[in-house]
Amino acid sequence: MVAPGSALFCGGSFGYLFILNSSFLPILEFGRYSIYRFGYNCAGLFDSIEASASDMNTSSSSHLSRGAFAVKKSYSIENGYPAHRRSLVDDARFESALNRVQKHSLLQEARSFSKDGELSDNELLLYQAVTQDDNSKEAKVTSLLLTLAGGLTSLSRILKTFENSSGLVLHVETRQALSNRESLAASDSIAVNGELKQPSFELLIKVYIEAEPLLSLLKALKQGASTTAVKLLPPEKSHSYNERDFSWFPRHVSELDKCNHLMTKYEPDLDMDHPGFSDSVYRERRKAIASIAFTYKHGDIIPRVQYRPEEVATWAAVFKELEKLVPTHACLQYRAVWEILKRECGYCADKIPQLQDVSDFMQRRTGFTLRPAAGLLTSRDFLASLAFRVFQCTQYVRHHSSPHHSPEPDVIHELLGHAPLLADPQFAQFSHDLGLASLGASDEEIELFATMYWFTVEFGLCRENNGQDLRAWGAGLLSSYGELSHALSDAPQHKEFEPSVTAVHPYQDQDYQDVYFVADTIADAQAKFRRWATCTLTRPFQVRYEPHSRTVEVLNTHRALTRAASALLSDLVNITAALEKLQD
């Protein structure tokens, strides 16, 4: 039940309910709030819940029960496409909306400590990033950049202000202000009308200070006459803060342990349209298999699942139908790996391959590995995993009553759709490029990448035989024989793959796609994507993946660029030597 006095926020096409001490199942939690998702078809629910919050005695228990159930319904069903596939694109849009609401909440909370309005929104958010974590009451190292009003003569007064704040000053550094340096460079003089001009200085101070004294210090500095500007700098080790507004992203593959946020808790018992809704045995089975993902850590061996006869029968039904279409509908890369999977990983209709076996196979061929996932992750977390050549993979099987359709990704979709192409070097590199481009991207850019992923990795087509034949390279097609046949027919539109168009193209989830994008080859799609990403990304840095240590390096220093250039030079030397030997 919704407690009286709970705050209700609505935004855009989505509804969000912030509830204190609620018994409902939250989609996302932060701070003191829990966030719940309403879909397009639940507009009337706001009035009923708001009414129940203001007048609990006048609402019937059955009405409240229906309201509570609607809140808990799955994300897919709420958005008006019952019993169909989960969408990474809508999850990206949902995540962006949640981040905007979260930012609003953070600002509201920070403003409660700054009632006089001395701090800007950006400063308030930086204050939250510096101070908000599991030990927010403990002192932390914080950096401030000050512009001095009276030259270095005001330095002693500023240091006194820091001393009064109960903070411990760790580092003090002065430099001439940028505007002053430019002026001197132009005139080579600091004299104005025969008199000496007092240079303007900037002061960098690192202080060890608690959260509340930090806020008082910021106010004192901004109100004082010794400074003309006060800037709170982001945390130096921002990657240790799990805060989306400050572009945290994993730097080592082990940090993917933190990238397991489910966009929604999609379970059969929360969705009346799910094939397994009324099957309590299936629901318990799903929970048991999903628990593997919740306990898995980097470096663990993926536990093996002993699949039941009805689960193997569901796999077999899809496998047999798909195998008939692979020779004529799948792209060349898929066909080649398909035969190897049957030989080396035991792909057949009689048993479901184990994730660890397929992961070992993929790693030998392309460096990609599988990691168990409990469901569809947030688009940011999912794409970040691709940057480390890790594919987040479900292990449960769709309900046996619906073998040729699943409303969310399952092991059949993963192993028949994604795994074969992730074992192909060209396709693996395309997925890897998508992942690297997503690191540090804005919410809006993540939406573009999610849409790109949808129309390529999930539902992409390519040409073969000098452009005469269409073939599928999207996992959503290659794990669904019905849509595979539809995609290559004359029924839908086939458009040329152009990233700038594809990334903003509207899509639909209620039925087979109306439009499919066609690339000349996977290599052509990769080249176009790289050019588009270079022009589109707004992040102020580039990243590089180091496969030996499985780390991502940010190329924003001379040292990092030197290391990258050295590795490239070594490769070029080997390539040059190989070319010379071929010419001999």
mmCIF file of N, CA and C in Angstrom, residues 94-195:
data_model
loop_
_atom_site.group_PDB
_atom_site.id
_atom_site.type_symbol
_atom_site.label_atom_id
_atom_site.label_comp_id
_atom_site.label_asym_id
_atom_site.label_seq_id
_atom_site.Cartn_x
_atom_site.Cartn_y
_atom_site.Cartn_z
ATOM 1 N N PHE A 94 14.246 4.242 -21.109
ATOM 2 C CA PHE A 94 13.779 4.185 -19.730
ATOM 3 C C PHE A 94 14.894 4.584 -18.776
ATOM 4 N N GLU A 95 16.100 4.078 -19.030
ATOM 5 C CA GLU A 95 17.232 4.389 -18.163
ATOM 6 C C GLU A 95 17.551 5.883 -18.215
ATOM 7 N N SER A 96 17.475 6.478 -19.406
ATOM 8 C CA SER A 96 17.722 7.919 -19.519
ATOM 9 C C SER A 96 16.709 8.698 -18.689
ATOM 10 N N ALA A 97 15.447 8.276 -18.766
ATOM 11 C CA ALA A 97 14.416 8.959 -17.993
ATOM 12 C C ALA A 97 14.660 8.808 -16.495
ATOM 13 N N LEU A 98 15.054 7.600 -16.083
ATOM 14 C CA LEU A 98 15.352 7.386 -14.670
ATOM 15 C C LEU A 98 16.511 8.259 -14.215
ATOM 16 N N ASN A 99 17.523 8.393 -15.051
ATOM 17 C CA ASN A 99 18.673 9.215 -14.683
ATOM 18 C C ASN A 99 18.279 10.677 -14.531
ATOM 19 N N ARG A 100 17.366 11.147 -15.401
ATOM 20 C CA ARG A 100 16.917 12.533 -15.270
ATOM 21 C C ARG A 100 16.162 12.726 -13.958
ATOM 22 N N VAL A 101 15.316 11.746 -13.611
ATOM 23 C CA VAL A 101 14.582 11.831 -12.354
ATOM 24 C C VAL A 101 15.540 11.727 -11.172
ATOM 25 N N GLN A 102 16.546 10.850 -11.304
ATOM 26 C CA GLN A 102 17.521 10.699 -10.227
ATOM 27 C C GLN A 102 18.302 12.003 -10.027
ATOM 28 N N LYS A 103 18.671 12.653 -11.132
ATOM 29 C CA LYS A 103 19.379 13.922 -11.034
ATOM 30 C C LYS A 103 18.525 14.955 -10.312
ATOM 31 N N HIS A 104 17.229 14.977 -10.647
ATOM 32 C CA HIS A 104 16.322 15.897 -9.974
ATOM 33 C C HIS A 104 16.285 15.618 -8.474
ATOM 34 N N SER A 105 16.246 14.331 -8.106
ATOM 35 C CA SER A 105 16.205 13.960 -6.693
ATOM 36 C C SER A 105 17.494 14.348 -5.982
ATOM 37 N N LEU A 106 18.628 14.123 -6.645
ATOM 38 C CA LEU A 106 19.911 14.492 -6.046
ATOM 39 C C LEU A 106 19.995 15.993 -5.811
ATOM 40 N N LEU A 107 19.513 16.773 -6.784
ATOM 41 C CA LEU A 107 19.530 18.216 -6.622
ATOM 42 C C LEU A 107 18.631 18.656 -5.469
ATOM 43 N N GLN A 108 17.450 18.033 -5.372
ATOM 44 C CA GLN A 108 16.547 18.390 -4.291
ATOM 45 C C GLN A 108 17.179 18.099 -2.935
ATOM 46 N N GLU A 109 17.838 16.936 -2.853
ATOM 47 C CA GLU A 109 18.464 16.568 -1.584
ATOM 48 C C GLU A 109 19.621 17.501 -1.262
ATOM 49 N N ALA A 110 20.428 17.850 -2.282
ATOM 50 C CA ALA A 110 21.560 18.743 -2.036
ATOM 51 C C ALA A 110 21.085 20.140 -1.677
ATOM 52 N N ARG A 111 19.986 20.585 -2.303
ATOM 53 C CA ARG A 111 19.494 21.922 -2.004
ATOM 54 C C ARG A 111 18.996 22.037 -0.558
ATOM 55 N N SER A 112 18.614 20.893 0.020
ATOM 56 C CA SER A 112 18.176 20.928 1.405
ATOM 57 C C SER A 112 19.304 21.336 2.335
ATOM 58 N N PHE A 113 20.564 21.167 1.875
ATOM 59 C CA PHE A 113 21.719 21.598 2.649
ATOM 60 C C PHE A 113 22.192 22.997 2.226
ATOM 61 N N SER A 114 21.591 23.533 1.168
ATOM 62 C CA SER A 114 22.046 24.832 0.651
ATOM 63 C C SER A 114 20.832 25.729 0.430
ATOM 64 N N LYS A 115 20.172 26.102 1.500
ATOM 65 C CA LYS A 115 18.898 26.804 1.412
ATOM 66 C C LYS A 115 19.035 28.229 0.883
ATOM 67 N N ASP A 116 20.251 28.784 0.980
ATOM 68 C CA ASP A 116 20.433 30.169 0.550
ATOM 69 C C ASP A 116 20.710 30.284 -0.940
ATOM 70 N N GLY A 117 20.876 29.148 -1.632
ATOM 71 C CA GLY A 117 21.054 29.165 -3.080
ATOM 72 C C GLY A 117 22.420 29.612 -3.544
ATOM 73 N N GLU A 118 23.482 29.443 -2.704
ATOM 74 C CA GLU A 118 24.805 29.887 -3.126
ATOM 75 C C GLU A 118 25.404 29.002 -4.208
ATOM 76 N N LEU A 119 24.997 27.741 -4.264
ATOM 77 C CA LEU A 119 25.621 26.792 -5.173
ATOM 78 C C LEU A 119 24.755 26.572 -6.403
ATOM 79 N N SER A 120 25.409 26.438 -7.559
ATOM 80 C CA SER A 120 24.700 26.150 -8.801
ATOM 81 C C SER A 120 24.321 24.678 -8.846
ATOM 82 N N ASP A 121 23.488 24.308 -9.846
ATOM 83 C CA ASP A 121 23.111 22.903 -9.993
ATOM 84 C C ASP A 121 24.323 22.016 -10.210
ATOM 85 N N ASN A 122 25.257 22.462 -11.065
ATOM 86 C CA ASN A 122 26.450 21.661 -11.325
ATOM 87 C C ASN A 122 27.280 21.476 -10.060
ATOM 88 N N GLU A 123 27.392 22.543 -9.257
ATOM 89 C CA GLU A 123 28.157 22.433 -8.021
ATOM 90 C C GLU A 123 27.466 21.497 -7.035
ATOM 91 N N LEU A 124 26.145 21.538 -6.997
ATOM 92 C CA LEU A 124 25.414 20.645 -6.111
ATOM 93 C C LEU A 124 25.619 19.191 -6.507
ATOM 94 N N LEU A 125 25.590 18.902 -7.824
ATOM 95 C CA LEU A 125 25.806 17.539 -8.285
ATOM 96 C C LEU A 125 27.219 17.080 -8.004
ATOM 97 N N LEU A 126 28.191 17.977 -8.189
ATOM 98 C CA LEU A 126 29.568 17.620 -7.859
ATOM 99 C C LEU A 126 29.713 17.360 -6.365
ATOM 100 N N TYR A 127 29.043 18.162 -5.567
ATOM 101 C CA TYR A 127 29.069 17.943 -4.120
ATOM 102 C C TYR A 127 28.542 16.551 -3.791
ATOM 103 N N GLN A 128 27.458 16.143 -4.465
ATOM 104 C CA GLN A 128 26.915 14.813 -4.241
ATOM 105 C C GLN A 128 27.901 13.734 -4.657
ATOM 106 N N ALA A 129 28.578 13.930 -5.793
ATOM 107 C CA ALA A 129 29.535 12.930 -6.273
ATOM 108 C C ALA A 129 30.705 12.785 -5.309
ATOM 109 N N VAL A 130 31.133 13.911 -4.722
ATOM 110 C CA VAL A 130 32.270 13.881 -3.802
ATOM 111 C C VAL A 130 31.899 13.201 -2.493
ATOM 112 N N THR A 131 30.655 13.409 -2.051
ATOM 113 C CA THR A 131 30.305 13.000 -0.689
ATOM 114 C C THR A 131 29.435 11.764 -0.606
ATOM 115 N N GLN A 132 28.778 11.345 -1.704
ATOM 116 C CA GLN A 132 27.768 10.302 -1.592
ATOM 117 C C GLN A 132 28.346 8.933 -1.890
ATOM 118 N N ASP A 133 28.463 8.107 -0.876
ATOM 119 C CA ASP A 133 28.773 6.686 -1.033
ATOM 120 C C ASP A 133 28.394 5.992 0.255
ATOM 121 N N ASP A 134 28.848 4.764 0.437
ATOM 122 C CA ASP A 134 28.448 3.987 1.609
ATOM 123 C C ASP A 134 28.960 4.594 2.907
ATOM 124 N N ASN A 135 30.046 5.402 2.845
ATOM 125 C CA ASN A 135 30.604 6.007 4.043
ATOM 126 C C ASN A 135 30.592 7.531 3.899
ATOM 127 N N SER A 136 29.413 8.079 3.590
ATOM 128 C CA SER A 136 29.321 9.489 3.247
ATOM 129 C C SER A 136 29.664 10.408 4.419
ATOM 130 N N LYS A 137 29.641 9.907 5.643
ATOM 131 C CA LYS A 137 29.953 10.751 6.793
ATOM 132 C C LYS A 137 31.444 10.843 7.050
ATOM 133 N N GLU A 138 32.230 10.010 6.399
ATOM 134 C CA GLU A 138 33.667 10.031 6.616
ATOM 135 C C GLU A 138 34.310 11.138 5.790
ATOM 136 N N ALA A 139 35.470 11.611 6.257
ATOM 137 C CA ALA A 139 36.209 12.644 5.535
ATOM 138 C C ALA A 139 36.810 12.066 4.264
ATOM 139 N N LYS A 140 36.914 12.920 3.223
ATOM 140 C CA LYS A 140 37.453 12.491 1.939
ATOM 141 C C LYS A 140 38.348 13.592 1.383
ATOM 142 N N VAL A 141 39.212 13.210 0.462
ATOM 143 C CA VAL A 141 40.067 14.191 -0.206
ATOM 144 C C VAL A 141 39.252 14.887 -1.297
ATOM 145 N N THR A 142 39.175 16.200 -1.230
ATOM 146 C CA THR A 142 38.396 16.998 -2.174
ATOM 147 C C THR A 142 39.283 18.097 -2.749
ATOM 148 N N SER A 143 39.128 18.371 -4.051
ATOM 149 C CA SER A 143 39.936 19.389 -4.726
ATOM 150 C C SER A 143 39.080 20.585 -5.101
ATOM 151 N N LEU A 144 39.615 21.793 -4.867
ATOM 152 C CA LEU A 144 38.935 23.026 -5.239
ATOM 153 C C LEU A 144 39.888 23.908 -6.035
ATOM 154 N N LEU A 145 39.347 24.610 -7.022
ATOM 155 C CA LEU A 145 40.112 25.556 -7.824
ATOM 156 C C LEU A 145 39.547 26.946 -7.577
ATOM 157 N N LEU A 146 40.372 27.838 -7.025
ATOM 158 C CA LEU A 146 39.939 29.180 -6.668
ATOM 159 C C LEU A 146 40.647 30.210 -7.532
ATOM 160 N N THR A 147 39.950 31.269 -7.893
ATOM 161 C CA THR A 147 40.563 32.425 -8.546
ATOM 162 C C THR A 147 40.654 33.537 -7.504
ATOM 163 N N LEU A 148 41.889 33.979 -7.234
ATOM 164 C CA LEU A 148 42.123 34.928 -6.155
ATOM 165 C C LEU A 148 41.767 36.341 -6.591
ATOM 166 N N ALA A 149 41.143 37.089 -5.668
ATOM 167 C CA ALA A 149 40.701 38.448 -5.984
ATOM 168 C C ALA A 149 41.830 39.455 -5.846
ATOM 169 N N GLY A 150 42.713 39.281 -4.887
ATOM 170 C CA GLY A 150 43.741 40.275 -4.641
ATOM 171 C C GLY A 150 45.133 39.763 -4.841
ATOM 172 N N GLY A 151 45.321 38.905 -5.833
ATOM 173 C CA GLY A 151 46.635 38.332 -6.041
ATOM 174 C C GLY A 151 47.007 37.419 -4.882
ATOM 175 N N LEU A 152 48.296 37.170 -4.725
ATOM 176 C CA LEU A 152 48.766 36.265 -3.674
ATOM 177 C C LEU A 152 48.611 36.860 -2.284
ATOM 178 N N THR A 153 48.337 38.149 -2.188
ATOM 179 C CA THR A 153 48.162 38.753 -0.865
ATOM 180 C C THR A 153 46.949 38.181 -0.136
ATOM 181 N N SER A 154 45.985 37.615 -0.875
ATOM 182 C CA SER A 154 44.785 37.060 -0.244
ATOM 183 C C SER A 154 44.961 35.595 0.132
ATOM 184 N N LEU A 155 46.148 35.028 -0.156
ATOM 185 C CA LEU A 155 46.362 33.598 0.096
ATOM 186 C C LEU A 155 46.236 33.266 1.583
ATOM 187 N N SER A 156 46.801 34.125 2.435
ATOM 188 C CA SER A 156 46.767 33.830 3.871
ATOM 189 C C SER A 156 45.340 33.812 4.402
ATOM 190 N N ARG A 157 44.470 34.732 3.900
ATOM 191 C CA ARG A 157 43.086 34.763 4.358
ATOM 192 C C ARG A 157 42.337 33.502 3.917
ATOM 193 N N ILE A 158 42.635 33.030 2.720
ATOM 194 C CA ILE A 158 41.973 31.821 2.219
ATOM 195 C C ILE A 158 42.395 30.601 3.035
ATOM 196 N N LEU A 159 43.693 30.507 3.329
ATOM 197 C CA LEU A 159 44.163 29.373 4.129
ATOM 198 C C LEU A 159 43.546 29.410 5.528
ATOM 199 N N LYS A 160 43.315 30.610 6.051
ATOM 200 C CA LYS A 160 42.662 30.736 7.351
ATOM 201 C C LYS A 160 41.232 30.228 7.276
ATOM 202 N N THR A 161 40.565 30.498 6.156
ATOM 203 C CA THR A 161 39.205 29.988 5.969
ATOM 204 C C THR A 161 39.196 28.467 5.969
ATOM 205 N N PHE A 162 40.174 27.858 5.313
ATOM 206 C CA PHE A 162 40.274 26.405 5.313
ATOM 207 C C PHE A 162 40.542 25.886 6.723
ATOM 208 N N GLU A 163 41.394 26.572 7.452
ATOM 209 C CA GLU A 163 41.700 26.141 8.820
ATOM 210 C C GLU A 163 40.453 26.177 9.692
ATOM 211 N N ASN A 164 39.639 27.191 9.528
ATOM 212 C CA ASN A 164 38.408 27.305 10.311
ATOM 213 C C ASN A 164 37.367 26.263 9.934
ATOM 214 N N SER A 165 37.507 25.658 8.771
ATOM 215 C CA SER A 165 36.525 24.671 8.313
ATOM 216 C C SER A 165 36.742 23.287 8.887
ATOM 217 N N SER A 166 37.782 23.114 9.698
ATOM 218 C CA SER A 166 38.127 21.814 10.276
ATOM 219 C C SER A 166 38.650 20.838 9.227
ATOM 220 N N GLY A 167 39.042 21.346 8.073
ATOM 221 C CA GLY A 167 39.628 20.492 7.052
ATOM 222 C C GLY A 167 41.148 20.483 7.139
ATOM 223 N N LEU A 168 41.733 19.411 6.666
ATOM 224 C CA LEU A 168 43.188 19.274 6.664
ATOM 225 C C LEU A 168 43.699 19.526 5.247
ATOM 226 N N VAL A 169 44.441 20.615 5.043
ATOM 227 C CA VAL A 169 44.977 20.964 3.728
ATOM 228 C C VAL A 169 46.140 20.036 3.404
ATOM 229 N N LEU A 170 46.052 19.345 2.269
ATOM 230 C CA LEU A 170 47.072 18.379 1.862
ATOM 231 C C LEU A 170 47.984 18.907 0.765
ATOM 232 N N HIS A 171 47.471 19.827 -0.052
ATOM 233 C CA HIS A 171 48.257 20.287 -1.206
ATOM 234 C C HIS A 171 47.808 21.699 -1.572
ATOM 235 N N VAL A 172 48.754 22.581 -1.833
ATOM 236 C CA VAL A 172 48.467 23.943 -2.278
ATOM 237 C C VAL A 172 49.344 24.233 -3.495
ATOM 238 N N GLU A 173 48.722 24.712 -4.548
ATOM 239 C CA GLU A 173 49.462 24.987 -5.795
ATOM 240 C C GLU A 173 48.896 26.258 -6.419
ATOM 241 N N THR A 174 49.780 27.172 -6.805
ATOM 242 C CA THR A 174 49.331 28.413 -7.435
ATOM 243 C C THR A 174 49.837 28.476 -8.867
ATOM 244 N N ARG A 175 49.103 29.227 -9.693
ATOM 245 C CA ARG A 175 49.514 29.496 -11.071
ATOM 246 C C ARG A 175 48.829 30.767 -11.522
ATOM 247 N N GLN A 176 49.395 31.402 -12.514
ATOM 248 C CA GLN A 176 48.736 32.567 -13.075
ATOM 249 C C GLN A 176 47.471 32.135 -13.807
ATOM 250 N N ALA A 177 46.430 32.940 -13.660
ATOM 251 C CA ALA A 177 45.168 32.632 -14.322
ATOM 252 C C ALA A 177 45.358 32.623 -15.828
ATOM 253 N N LEU A 178 44.546 31.829 -16.516
ATOM 254 C CA LEU A 178 44.689 31.676 -17.962
ATOM 255 C C LEU A 178 44.574 33.018 -18.678
ATOM 256 N N SER A 179 43.603 33.844 -18.279
ATOM 257 C CA SER A 179 43.436 35.147 -18.940
ATOM 258 C C SER A 179 44.660 36.020 -18.736
ATOM 259 N N ASN A 180 45.277 35.938 -17.577
ATOM 260 C CA ASN A 180 46.469 36.727 -17.283
ATOM 261 C C ASN A 180 47.657 36.247 -18.104
ATOM 262 N N ARG A 181 47.781 34.902 -18.238
ATOM 263 C CA ARG A 181 48.897 34.341 -19.015
ATOM 264 C C ARG A 181 48.784 34.751 -20.481
ATOM 265 N N GLU A 182 47.549 34.744 -21.021
ATOM 266 C CA GLU A 182 47.354 35.145 -22.410
ATOM 267 C C GLU A 182 47.697 36.622 -22.605
ATOM 268 N N SER A 183 47.346 37.443 -21.610
ATOM 269 C CA SER A 183 47.641 38.872 -21.698
ATOM 270 C C SER A 183 49.138 39.130 -21.694
ATOM 271 N N LEU A 184 49.852 38.417 -20.817
ATOM 272 C CA LEU A 184 51.296 38.576 -20.754
ATOM 273 C C LEU A 184 51.970 38.100 -22.023
ATOM 274 N N ALA A 185 51.454 37.017 -22.579
ATOM 275 C CA ALA A 185 52.044 36.491 -23.812
ATOM 276 C C ALA A 185 51.895 37.485 -24.952
ATOM 277 N N ALA A 186 50.834 38.279 -24.907
ATOM 278 C CA ALA A 186 50.599 39.240 -25.985
ATOM 279 C C ALA A 186 51.428 40.502 -25.813
ATOM 280 N N SER A 187 51.691 40.921 -24.539
ATOM 281 C CA SER A 187 52.341 42.217 -24.331
ATOM 282 C C SER A 187 53.747 42.123 -23.765
ATOM 283 N N ASP A 188 54.084 40.943 -23.186
ATOM 284 C CA ASP A 188 55.383 40.756 -22.525
ATOM 285 C C ASP A 188 55.609 41.827 -21.458
ATOM 286 N N SER A 189 54.549 42.328 -20.854
ATOM 287 C CA SER A 189 54.692 43.363 -19.846
ATOM 288 C C SER A 189 53.553 43.249 -18.854
ATOM 289 N N ILE A 190 53.810 43.590 -17.617
ATOM 290 C CA ILE A 190 52.767 43.609 -16.613
ATOM 291 C C ILE A 190 52.529 45.036 -16.117
ATOM 292 N N ALA A 191 52.959 46.001 -16.922
ATOM 293 C CA ALA A 191 52.781 47.408 -16.566
ATOM 294 C C ALA A 191 51.630 48.002 -17.356
ATOM 295 N N VAL A 192 50.798 48.791 -16.690
ATOM 296 C CA VAL A 192 49.678 49.478 -17.325
ATOM 297 C C VAL A 192 49.795 50.956 -16.980
ATOM 298 N N ASN A 193 49.973 51.810 -18.038
ATOM 299 C CA ASN A 193 50.151 53.253 -17.839
ATOM 300 C C ASN A 193 51.296 53.558 -16.877
ATOM 301 N N GLY A 194 52.355 52.800 -17.011
ATOM 302 C CA GLY A 194 53.532 53.033 -16.199
ATOM 303 C C GLY A 194 53.468 52.452 -14.811
ATOM 304 N N GLU A 195 52.315 51.858 -14.443
ATOM 305 C CA GLU A 195 52.182 51.273 -13.118
ATOM 306 C C GLU A 195 52.116 49.753 -13.232
#
